[in-house]
């Protein structure tokens, strides 16, 4: 049974989140503030965290960064602000997805299941044994593009022998592009196949591409591996 930690200070919202998650087969733990949530996380791991950003003791962004400091657990942030800049900032700070309040129980369950599908080997609650990740058994082979070696099995990426420190999403993005090296991939396709959801904005892809570019030691104005094909998409190529 996948476990979820709910960090929410409003007792009635907290209670309804706990109920809807428990109804859908999740083992739920909860905390009423940011430090309580961090304490829960250090005591025992969970498969996902639902983090309210309006907490009494910690700014939401700080709470997220502190969680990221101790754990790579998938985090769904719940924000009252439907502000794109803010949301992109949170995704960049390590949130896996977000919910804008007020959200329905159905939306929470769907987002959580999507996050669990793409970030872990734990099938979402209710998925059943038959839905266990078949893709995980066929471990993809490492891809080599120029001096770049991306190993999806080990989740490592090396450039000229130096290991790249990538976030989970940056790694997934790079691994997808490496698997399709030389092909132009549209942002829409990246959203479908890397993010696996239609809600995410194109701009999120841009943000991740630019941080990936930085880690590859290149600039959009002087690309080496990551080449933008204007109006079409992006391709990963061996530098000339
Ligand atoms: Ca709150």
PDB file of C-alpha atoms and ligand atoms in Angstrom, residues 8-10 52 54-55 101, ligand 1:
ATOM      1  CA  UNK A   8      -1.728  20.895   5.959  1.00  0.00           C
ATOM      2  CA  UNK A   9      -2.477  23.257   8.830  1.00  0.00           C
ATOM      3  CA  UNK A  10      -6.232  23.655   8.284  1.00  0.00           C
ATOM      4  CA  UNK A  52       0.226  22.863   1.572  1.00  0.00           C
ATOM      5  CA  UNK A  54       0.407  28.239   3.286  1.00  0.00           C
ATOM      6  CA  UNK A  55       1.797  26.879   6.525  1.00  0.00           C
ATOM      7  CA  UNK A 101      -6.892  25.280  -4.209  1.00  0.00           C
TER       8      UNK A 101
HETATM    9 CA1  LIG B   1      -2.765  26.505   4.933  1.00  0.00          CA
END
